[in-house]
Amino acid sequence: MDWPIAEVARMSGVTARTLRHYDETGLLPPARVGVGGRRHYGERQLLRLQQILVLRALGVGLPEIGRILSEQVDEVDALRSHHQRLLAERDRLDALAGTVSRTIAELERSRKDGNPMTINRPENLFEGVTPAQYEENMRDFPELAEAVGRRADAMSQADADAAHRERTAQMIRLAELMAAGHPADADPVQSEVDAQYRALTGLRAVSAEEYRAIGRSLVDNQTWRAAYEAIVPGLAAYQRDAIEAYATTRLN
């Protein structure tokens, strides 16, 4: 039994474009190619795709995944190894969730007392959010998502970790500015947004309207909103408003 690429994309949540990319790079060739070049996948390919997605969720880049899969022989041993890594990741995320919980408690306490605070800077707060997940969350911006995906695929693990830390640091700096009472259009906030915009335009040109849409998606996209709200409630809307102000004053 096999399944066409559209059905595999539906089952796995991976876009057909990504599956074609996996085929073109030799990471996941289909079981067969049917009429009109349509790819079909069998059970063995689905198992391999599962391993690819598990490793991607653990932050492993595609070149390293290819090496891991090419070296393994027994599927049960491979899955057992992946399972151990997932358990370790679960423990790490549990610890980080505790850090976020303490940060929220500190913010609430500072608001109640009326005293300013500096948010703790957990260095790897959202290291579990991989570049692949960012690409998927940008599905409404396909050209930008493709650019993000290309950069993610070319990243070493060290580069990916550094990118995670910088994204986290940006989010926490915005939370600090919000907690300090700066409006979304204040100069320090706009400086942070400018740095984020320049990082995006380093991948491809981003229009004012597209940047506004990205800002709105921080609230509308459940995964993005949860990441921001885990730091402090209201941060997603604050970032959206800051992007709107930036697009209006600097990009129009």
PDB file of N, CA and C in Angstrom, residues 7-94:
ATOM      1  N   GLU A   7      -1.685  13.177   0.267  1.00  0.00           N
ATOM      2  CA  GLU A   7      -2.187  12.504   1.457  1.00  0.00           C
ATOM      3  C   GLU A   7      -1.112  12.448   2.547  1.00  0.00           C
ATOM      4  N   VAL A   8       0.145  12.230   2.148  1.00  0.00           N
ATOM      5  CA  VAL A   8       1.236  12.226   3.127  1.00  0.00           C
ATOM      6  C   VAL A   8       1.384  13.609   3.753  1.00  0.00           C
ATOM      7  N   ALA A   9       1.241  14.643   2.936  1.00  0.00           N
ATOM      8  CA  ALA A   9       1.317  16.004   3.468  1.00  0.00           C
ATOM      9  C   ALA A   9       0.197  16.244   4.475  1.00  0.00           C
ATOM     10  N   ARG A  10      -0.999  15.758   4.168  1.00  0.00           N
ATOM     11  CA  ARG A  10      -2.131  15.938   5.089  1.00  0.00           C
ATOM     12  C   ARG A  10      -1.892  15.193   6.396  1.00  0.00           C
ATOM     13  N   MET A  11      -1.412  13.949   6.308  1.00  0.00           N
ATOM     14  CA  MET A  11      -1.228  13.135   7.507  1.00  0.00           C
ATOM     15  C   MET A  11      -0.123  13.669   8.408  1.00  0.00           C
ATOM     16  N   SER A  12       0.955  14.123   7.795  1.00  0.00           N
ATOM     17  CA  SER A  12       2.148  14.493   8.561  1.00  0.00           C
ATOM     18  C   SER A  12       2.190  15.957   8.948  1.00  0.00           C
ATOM     19  N   GLY A  13       1.445  16.812   8.230  1.00  0.00           N
ATOM     20  CA  GLY A  13       1.531  18.247   8.462  1.00  0.00           C
ATOM     21  C   GLY A  13       2.701  18.895   7.753  1.00  0.00           C
ATOM     22  N   VAL A  14       3.439  18.120   6.955  1.00  0.00           N
ATOM     23  CA  VAL A  14       4.566  18.641   6.177  1.00  0.00           C
ATOM     24  C   VAL A  14       4.045  19.056   4.812  1.00  0.00           C
ATOM     25  N   THR A  15       4.456  20.200   4.323  1.00  0.00           N
ATOM     26  CA  THR A  15       3.955  20.667   3.034  1.00  0.00           C
ATOM     27  C   THR A  15       4.483  19.790   1.903  1.00  0.00           C
ATOM     28  N   ALA A  16       3.716  19.729   0.819  1.00  0.00           N
ATOM     29  CA  ALA A  16       4.158  18.976  -0.348  1.00  0.00           C
ATOM     30  C   ALA A  16       5.475  19.541  -0.886  1.00  0.00           C
ATOM     31  N   ARG A  17       5.635  20.863  -0.798  1.00  0.00           N
ATOM     32  CA  ARG A  17       6.889  21.473  -1.246  1.00  0.00           C
ATOM     33  C   ARG A  17       8.072  20.933  -0.452  1.00  0.00           C
ATOM     34  N   THR A  18       7.894  20.785   0.875  1.00  0.00           N
ATOM     35  CA  THR A  18       8.972  20.252   1.707  1.00  0.00           C
ATOM     36  C   THR A  18       9.254  18.802   1.362  1.00  0.00           C
ATOM     37  N   LEU A  19       8.209  18.015   1.117  1.00  0.00           N
ATOM     38  CA  LEU A  19       8.415  16.610   0.738  1.00  0.00           C
ATOM     39  C   LEU A  19       9.171  16.508  -0.585  1.00  0.00           C
ATOM     40  N   ARG A  20       8.846  17.383  -1.524  1.00  0.00           N
ATOM     41  CA  ARG A  20       9.589  17.371  -2.788  1.00  0.00           C
ATOM     42  C   ARG A  20      11.050  17.749  -2.562  1.00  0.00           C
ATOM     43  N   HIS A  21      11.277  18.697  -1.658  1.00  0.00           N
ATOM     44  CA  HIS A  21      12.650  19.095  -1.328  1.00  0.00           C
ATOM     45  C   HIS A  21      13.412  17.925  -0.709  1.00  0.00           C
ATOM     46  N   TYR A  22      12.760  17.187   0.179  1.00  0.00           N
ATOM     47  CA  TYR A  22      13.395  16.021   0.787  1.00  0.00           C
ATOM     48  C   TYR A  22      13.770  14.991  -0.278  1.00  0.00           C
ATOM     49  N   ASP A  23      12.927  14.850  -1.281  1.00  0.00           N
ATOM     50  CA  ASP A  23      13.227  13.925  -2.376  1.00  0.00           C
ATOM     51  C   ASP A  23      14.410  14.440  -3.193  1.00  0.00           C
ATOM     52  N   GLU A  24      14.377  15.710  -3.545  1.00  0.00           N
ATOM     53  CA  GLU A  24      15.431  16.282  -4.394  1.00  0.00           C
ATOM     54  C   GLU A  24      16.804  16.224  -3.736  1.00  0.00           C
ATOM     55  N   THR A  25      16.844  16.286  -2.409  1.00  0.00           N
ATOM     56  CA  THR A  25      18.121  16.240  -1.695  1.00  0.00           C
ATOM     57  C   THR A  25      18.529  14.814  -1.321  1.00  0.00           C
ATOM     58  N   GLY A  26      17.677  13.824  -1.657  1.00  0.00           N
ATOM     59  CA  GLY A  26      18.005  12.437  -1.353  1.00  0.00           C
ATOM     60  C   GLY A  26      17.666  12.008   0.052  1.00  0.00           C
ATOM     61  N   LEU A  27      17.042  12.889   0.820  1.00  0.00           N
ATOM     62  CA  LEU A  27      16.729  12.553   2.206  1.00  0.00           C
ATOM     63  C   LEU A  27      15.537  11.599   2.304  1.00  0.00           C
ATOM     64  N   LEU A  28      14.533  11.791   1.433  1.00  0.00           N
ATOM     65  CA  LEU A  28      13.342  10.948   1.479  1.00  0.00           C
ATOM     66  C   LEU A  28      12.806  10.717   0.060  1.00  0.00           C
ATOM     67  N   PRO A  29      13.426   9.815  -0.704  1.00  0.00           N
ATOM     68  CA  PRO A  29      12.880   9.490  -2.018  1.00  0.00           C
ATOM     69  C   PRO A  29      11.536   8.768  -1.862  1.00  0.00           C
ATOM     70  N   PRO A  30      10.608   8.982  -2.769  1.00  0.00           N
ATOM     71  CA  PRO A  30       9.329   8.269  -2.677  1.00  0.00           C
ATOM     72  C   PRO A  30       9.499   6.798  -3.036  1.00  0.00           C
ATOM     73  N   ALA A  31       8.477   6.005  -2.743  1.00  0.00           N
ATOM     74  CA  ALA A  31       8.507   4.589  -3.117  1.00  0.00           C
ATOM     75  C   ALA A  31       8.413   4.431  -4.626  1.00  0.00           C
ATOM     76  N   ARG A  32       7.639   5.304  -5.237  1.00  0.00           N
ATOM     77  CA  ARG A  32       7.512   5.276  -6.694  1.00  0.00           C
ATOM     78  C   ARG A  32       7.002   6.628  -7.166  1.00  0.00           C
ATOM     79  N   VAL A  33       7.161   6.866  -8.461  1.00  0.00           N
ATOM     80  CA  VAL A  33       6.651   8.078  -9.097  1.00  0.00           C
ATOM     81  C   VAL A  33       5.617   7.659 -10.120  1.00  0.00           C
ATOM     82  N   GLY A  34       4.397   8.143  -9.970  1.00  0.00           N
ATOM     83  CA  GLY A  34       3.305   7.736 -10.828  1.00  0.00           C
ATOM     84  C   GLY A  34       3.131   8.631 -12.033  1.00  0.00           C
ATOM     85  N   VAL A  35       1.930   8.553 -12.594  1.00  0.00           N
ATOM     86  CA  VAL A  35       1.596   9.329 -13.787  1.00  0.00           C
ATOM     87  C   VAL A  35       1.703  10.821 -13.483  1.00  0.00           C
ATOM     88  N   GLY A  36       2.310  11.548 -14.402  1.00  0.00           N
ATOM     89  CA  GLY A  36       2.452  12.985 -14.223  1.00  0.00           C
ATOM     90  C   GLY A  36       3.500  13.372 -13.195  1.00  0.00           C
ATOM     91  N   GLY A  37       4.352  12.425 -12.828  1.00  0.00           N
ATOM     92  CA  GLY A  37       5.417  12.736 -11.875  1.00  0.00           C
ATOM     93  C   GLY A  37       4.951  12.799 -10.429  1.00  0.00           C
ATOM     94  N   ARG A  38       3.749  12.302 -10.150  1.00  0.00           N
ATOM     95  CA  ARG A  38       3.234  12.373  -8.777  1.00  0.00           C
ATOM     96  C   ARG A  38       3.934  11.336  -7.903  1.00  0.00           C
ATOM     97  N   ARG A  39       4.448  11.792  -6.780  1.00  0.00           N
ATOM     98  CA  ARG A  39       5.180  10.925  -5.866  1.00  0.00           C
ATOM     99  C   ARG A  39       4.216  10.136  -4.983  1.00  0.00           C
ATOM    100  N   HIS A  40       4.589   8.870  -4.717  1.00  0.00           N
ATOM    101  CA  HIS A  40       3.833   8.003  -3.813  1.00  0.00           C
ATOM    102  C   HIS A  40       4.786   7.429  -2.776  1.00  0.00           C
ATOM    103  N   TYR A  41       4.276   7.281  -1.539  1.00  0.00           N
ATOM    104  CA  TYR A  41       5.108   6.865  -0.419  1.00  0.00           C
ATOM    105  C   TYR A  41       4.527   5.618   0.238  1.00  0.00           C
ATOM    106  N   GLY A  42       5.407   4.672   0.569  1.00  0.00           N
ATOM    107  CA  GLY A  42       4.991   3.460   1.249  1.00  0.00           C
ATOM    108  C   GLY A  42       5.241   3.544   2.744  1.00  0.00           C
ATOM    109  N   GLU A  43       4.995   2.417   3.425  1.00  0.00           N
ATOM    110  CA  GLU A  43       5.153   2.398   4.878  1.00  0.00           C
ATOM    111  C   GLU A  43       6.589   2.694   5.298  1.00  0.00           C
ATOM    112  N   ARG A  44       7.555   2.171   4.571  1.00  0.00           N
ATOM    113  CA  ARG A  44       8.950   2.423   4.925  1.00  0.00           C
ATOM    114  C   ARG A  44       9.278   3.906   4.821  1.00  0.00           C
ATOM    115  N   GLN A  45       8.743   4.574   3.797  1.00  0.00           N
ATOM    116  CA  GLN A  45       8.995   6.004   3.646  1.00  0.00           C
ATOM    117  C   GLN A  45       8.312   6.806   4.766  1.00  0.00           C
ATOM    118  N   LEU A  46       7.121   6.357   5.195  1.00  0.00           N
ATOM    119  CA  LEU A  46       6.451   7.041   6.284  1.00  0.00           C
ATOM    120  C   LEU A  46       7.249   6.918   7.583  1.00  0.00           C
ATOM    121  N   LEU A  47       7.830   5.734   7.819  1.00  0.00           N
ATOM    122  CA  LEU A  47       8.665   5.556   9.010  1.00  0.00           C
ATOM    123  C   LEU A  47       9.891   6.463   8.948  1.00  0.00           C
ATOM    124  N   ARG A  48      10.470   6.565   7.758  1.00  0.00           N
ATOM    125  CA  ARG A  48      11.639   7.443   7.605  1.00  0.00           C
ATOM    126  C   ARG A  48      11.241   8.905   7.820  1.00  0.00           C
ATOM    127  N   LEU A  49      10.068   9.285   7.291  1.00  0.00           N
ATOM    128  CA  LEU A  49       9.600  10.656   7.491  1.00  0.00           C
ATOM    129  C   LEU A  49       9.381  10.935   8.973  1.00  0.00           C
ATOM    130  N   GLN A  50       8.846   9.965   9.694  1.00  0.00           N
ATOM    131  CA  GLN A  50       8.663  10.139  11.138  1.00  0.00           C
ATOM    132  C   GLN A  50      10.006  10.435  11.811  1.00  0.00           C
ATOM    133  N   GLN A  51      11.039   9.689  11.445  1.00  0.00           N
ATOM    134  CA  GLN A  51      12.351   9.913  12.038  1.00  0.00           C
ATOM    135  C   GLN A  51      12.896  11.295  11.682  1.00  0.00           C
ATOM    136  N   ILE A  52      12.687  11.708  10.433  1.00  0.00           N
ATOM    137  CA  ILE A  52      13.137  13.044  10.012  1.00  0.00           C
ATOM    138  C   ILE A  52      12.463  14.122  10.860  1.00  0.00           C
ATOM    139  N   LEU A  53      11.158  14.003  11.043  1.00  0.00           N
ATOM    140  CA  LEU A  53      10.420  15.022  11.780  1.00  0.00           C
ATOM    141  C   LEU A  53      10.779  15.021  13.263  1.00  0.00           C
ATOM    142  N   VAL A  54      11.029  13.847  13.822  1.00  0.00           N
ATOM    143  CA  VAL A  54      11.465  13.783  15.224  1.00  0.00           C
ATOM    144  C   VAL A  54      12.801  14.494  15.388  1.00  0.00           C
ATOM    145  N   LEU A  55      13.729  14.220  14.484  1.00  0.00           N
ATOM    146  CA  LEU A  55      15.044  14.855  14.580  1.00  0.00           C
ATOM    147  C   LEU A  55      14.957  16.353  14.334  1.00  0.00           C
ATOM    148  N   ARG A  56      14.082  16.775  13.416  1.00  0.00           N
ATOM    149  CA  ARG A  56      13.900  18.212  13.189  1.00  0.00           C
ATOM    150  C   ARG A  56      13.328  18.880  14.441  1.00  0.00           C
ATOM    151  N   ALA A  57      12.388  18.198  15.099  1.00  0.00           N
ATOM    152  CA  ALA A  57      11.810  18.740  16.322  1.00  0.00           C
ATOM    153  C   ALA A  57      12.850  18.872  17.421  1.00  0.00           C
ATOM    154  N   LEU A  58      13.899  18.059  17.340  1.00  0.00           N
ATOM    155  CA  LEU A  58      14.985  18.129  18.309  1.00  0.00           C
ATOM    156  C   LEU A  58      16.055  19.137  17.899  1.00  0.00           C
ATOM    157  N   GLY A  59      15.825  19.856  16.796  1.00  0.00           N
ATOM    158  CA  GLY A  59      16.753  20.904  16.391  1.00  0.00           C
ATOM    159  C   GLY A  59      17.897  20.439  15.512  1.00  0.00           C
ATOM    160  N   VAL A  60      17.814  19.225  14.956  1.00  0.00           N
ATOM    161  CA  VAL A  60      18.889  18.707  14.116  1.00  0.00           C
ATOM    162  C   VAL A  60      18.695  19.205  12.690  1.00  0.00           C
ATOM    163  N   GLY A  61      19.748  19.711  12.065  1.00  0.00           N
ATOM    164  CA  GLY A  61      19.681  20.199  10.697  1.00  0.00           C
ATOM    165  C   GLY A  61      19.589  19.071   9.687  1.00  0.00           C
ATOM    166  N   LEU A  62      19.133  19.386   8.488  1.00  0.00           N
ATOM    167  CA  LEU A  62      18.937  18.350   7.469  1.00  0.00           C
ATOM    168  C   LEU A  62      20.219  17.614   7.092  1.00  0.00           C
ATOM    169  N   PRO A  63      21.367  18.297   6.925  1.00  0.00           N
ATOM    170  CA  PRO A  63      22.587  17.543   6.594  1.00  0.00           C
ATOM    171  C   PRO A  63      22.936  16.511   7.669  1.00  0.00           C
ATOM    172  N   GLU A  64      22.772  16.880   8.933  1.00  0.00           N
ATOM    173  CA  GLU A  64      23.064  15.957  10.019  1.00  0.00           C
ATOM    174  C   GLU A  64      22.043  14.824  10.060  1.00  0.00           C
ATOM    175  N   ILE A  65      20.783  15.128   9.765  1.00  0.00           N
ATOM    176  CA  ILE A  65      19.759  14.074   9.712  1.00  0.00           C
ATOM    177  C   ILE A  65      20.109  13.055   8.627  1.00  0.00           C
ATOM    178  N   GLY A  66      20.534  13.548   7.472  1.00  0.00           N
ATOM    179  CA  GLY A  66      20.935  12.644   6.404  1.00  0.00           C
ATOM    180  C   GLY A  66      22.046  11.715   6.836  1.00  0.00           C
ATOM    181  N   ARG A  67      23.016  12.265   7.570  1.00  0.00           N
ATOM    182  CA  ARG A  67      24.129  11.434   8.051  1.00  0.00           C
ATOM    183  C   ARG A  67      23.638  10.394   9.047  1.00  0.00           C
ATOM    184  N   ILE A  68      22.771  10.811   9.976  1.00  0.00           N
ATOM    185  CA  ILE A  68      22.255   9.889  10.993  1.00  0.00           C
ATOM    186  C   ILE A  68      21.487   8.748  10.339  1.00  0.00           C
ATOM    187  N   LEU A  69      20.609   9.091   9.402  1.00  0.00           N
ATOM    188  CA  LEU A  69      19.780   8.064   8.768  1.00  0.00           C
ATOM    189  C   LEU A  69      20.601   7.128   7.890  1.00  0.00           C
ATOM    190  N   SER A  70      21.650   7.656   7.274  1.00  0.00           N
ATOM    191  CA  SER A  70      22.473   6.807   6.414  1.00  0.00           C
ATOM    192  C   SER A  70      23.312   5.821   7.218  1.00  0.00           C
ATOM    193  N   GLU A  71      23.612   6.160   8.472  1.00  0.00           N
ATOM    194  CA  GLU A  71      24.467   5.306   9.294  1.00  0.00           C
ATOM    195  C   GLU A  71      23.687   4.259  10.079  1.00  0.00           C
ATOM    196  N   GLN A  72      22.380   4.479  10.286  1.00  0.00           N
ATOM    197  CA  GLN A  72      21.621   3.532  11.100  1.00  0.00           C
ATOM    198  C   GLN A  72      21.181   2.336  10.254  1.00  0.00           C
ATOM    199  N   VAL A  73      21.041   1.188  10.930  1.00  0.00           N
ATOM    200  CA  VAL A  73      20.652  -0.032  10.238  1.00  0.00           C
ATOM    201  C   VAL A  73      19.304  -0.527  10.738  1.00  0.00           C
ATOM    202  N   ASP A  74      19.181  -0.737  12.034  1.00  0.00           N
ATOM    203  CA  ASP A  74      17.967  -1.303  12.599  1.00  0.00           C
ATOM    204  C   ASP A  74      16.987  -0.197  12.970  1.00  0.00           C
ATOM    205  N   GLU A  75      15.756  -0.268  12.466  1.00  0.00           N
ATOM    206  CA  GLU A  75      14.777   0.783  12.702  1.00  0.00           C
ATOM    207  C   GLU A  75      14.363   0.867  14.168  1.00  0.00           C
ATOM    208  N   VAL A  76      14.250  -0.294  14.841  1.00  0.00           N
ATOM    209  CA  VAL A  76      13.865  -0.286  16.251  1.00  0.00           C
ATOM    210  C   VAL A  76      14.942   0.391  17.090  1.00  0.00           C
ATOM    211  N   ASP A  77      16.210   0.083  16.809  1.00  0.00           N
ATOM    212  CA  ASP A  77      17.297   0.734  17.541  1.00  0.00           C
ATOM    213  C   ASP A  77      17.288   2.239  17.297  1.00  0.00           C
ATOM    214  N   ALA A  78      17.020   2.629  16.045  1.00  0.00           N
ATOM    215  CA  ALA A  78      16.989   4.056  15.722  1.00  0.00           C
ATOM    216  C   ALA A  78      15.861   4.750  16.473  1.00  0.00           C
ATOM    217  N   LEU A  79      14.683   4.145  16.470  1.00  0.00           N
ATOM    218  CA  LEU A  79      13.553   4.749  17.171  1.00  0.00           C
ATOM    219  C   LEU A  79      13.798   4.791  18.677  1.00  0.00           C
ATOM    220  N   ARG A  80      14.444   3.763  19.206  1.00  0.00           N
ATOM    221  CA  ARG A  80      14.763   3.779  20.633  1.00  0.00           C
ATOM    222  C   ARG A  80      15.689   4.951  20.968  1.00  0.00           C
ATOM    223  N   SER A  81      16.659   5.192  20.097  1.00  0.00           N
ATOM    224  CA  SER A  81      17.572   6.317  20.304  1.00  0.00           C
ATOM    225  C   SER A  81      16.816   7.640  20.237  1.00  0.00           C
ATOM    226  N   HIS A  82      15.921   7.772  19.251  1.00  0.00           N
ATOM    227  CA  HIS A  82      15.121   9.000  19.133  1.00  0.00           C
ATOM    228  C   HIS A  82      14.244   9.185  20.375  1.00  0.00           C
ATOM    229  N   HIS A  83      13.706   8.078  20.878  1.00  0.00           N
ATOM    230  CA  HIS A  83      12.853   8.152  22.051  1.00  0.00           C
ATOM    231  C   HIS A  83      13.626   8.689  23.250  1.00  0.00           C
ATOM    232  N   GLN A  84      14.846   8.237  23.420  1.00  0.00           N
ATOM    233  CA  GLN A  84      15.668   8.729  24.529  1.00  0.00           C
ATOM    234  C   GLN A  84      15.935  10.227  24.389  1.00  0.00           C
ATOM    235  N   ARG A  85      16.169  10.677  23.168  1.00  0.00           N
ATOM    236  CA  ARG A  85      16.402  12.097  22.953  1.00  0.00           C
ATOM    237  C   ARG A  85      15.144  12.904  23.235  1.00  0.00           C
ATOM    238  N   LEU A  86      13.995  12.355  22.878  1.00  0.00           N
ATOM    239  CA  LEU A  86      12.740  13.042  23.157  1.00  0.00           C
ATOM    240  C   LEU A  86      12.476  13.152  24.656  1.00  0.00           C
ATOM    241  N   LEU A  87      12.790  12.090  25.399  1.00  0.00           N
ATOM    242  CA  LEU A  87      12.616  12.137  26.850  1.00  0.00           C
ATOM    243  C   LEU A  87      13.527  13.204  27.464  1.00  0.00           C
ATOM    244  N   ALA A  88      14.758  13.282  26.954  1.00  0.00           N
ATOM    245  CA  ALA A  88      15.679  14.306  27.454  1.00  0.00           C
ATOM    246  C   ALA A  88      15.171  15.701  27.122  1.00  0.00           C
ATOM    247  N   GLU A  89      14.597  15.852  25.920  1.00  0.00           N
ATOM    248  CA  GLU A  89      14.046  17.146  25.524  1.00  0.00           C
ATOM    249  C   GLU A  89      12.844  17.512  26.386  1.00  0.00           C
ATOM    250  N   ARG A  90      12.030  16.519  26.708  1.00  0.00           N
ATOM    251  CA  ARG A  90      10.882  16.764  27.586  1.00  0.00           C
ATOM    252  C   ARG A  90      11.350  17.303  28.941  1.00  0.00           C
ATOM    253  N   ASP A  91      12.385  16.680  29.489  1.00  0.00           N
ATOM    254  CA  ASP A  91      12.894  17.127  30.784  1.00  0.00           C
ATOM    255  C   ASP A  91      13.428  18.558  30.692  1.00  0.00           C
ATOM    256  N   ARG A  92      14.111  18.862  29.583  1.00  0.00           N
ATOM    257  CA  ARG A  92      14.649  20.209  29.414  1.00  0.00           C
ATOM    258  C   ARG A  92      13.518  21.234  29.326  1.00  0.00           C
ATOM    259  N   LEU A  93      12.471  20.901  28.558  1.00  0.00           N
ATOM    260  CA  LEU A  93      11.358  21.826  28.405  1.00  0.00           C
ATOM    261  C   LEU A  93      10.585  21.987  29.707  1.00  0.00           C
ATOM    262  N   ASP A  94      10.499  20.918  30.497  1.00  0.00           N
ATOM    263  CA  ASP A  94       9.849  21.039  31.802  1.00  0.00           C
ATOM    264  C   ASP A  94      10.590  22.052  32.675  1.00  0.00           C
TER     265      ASP A  94
END
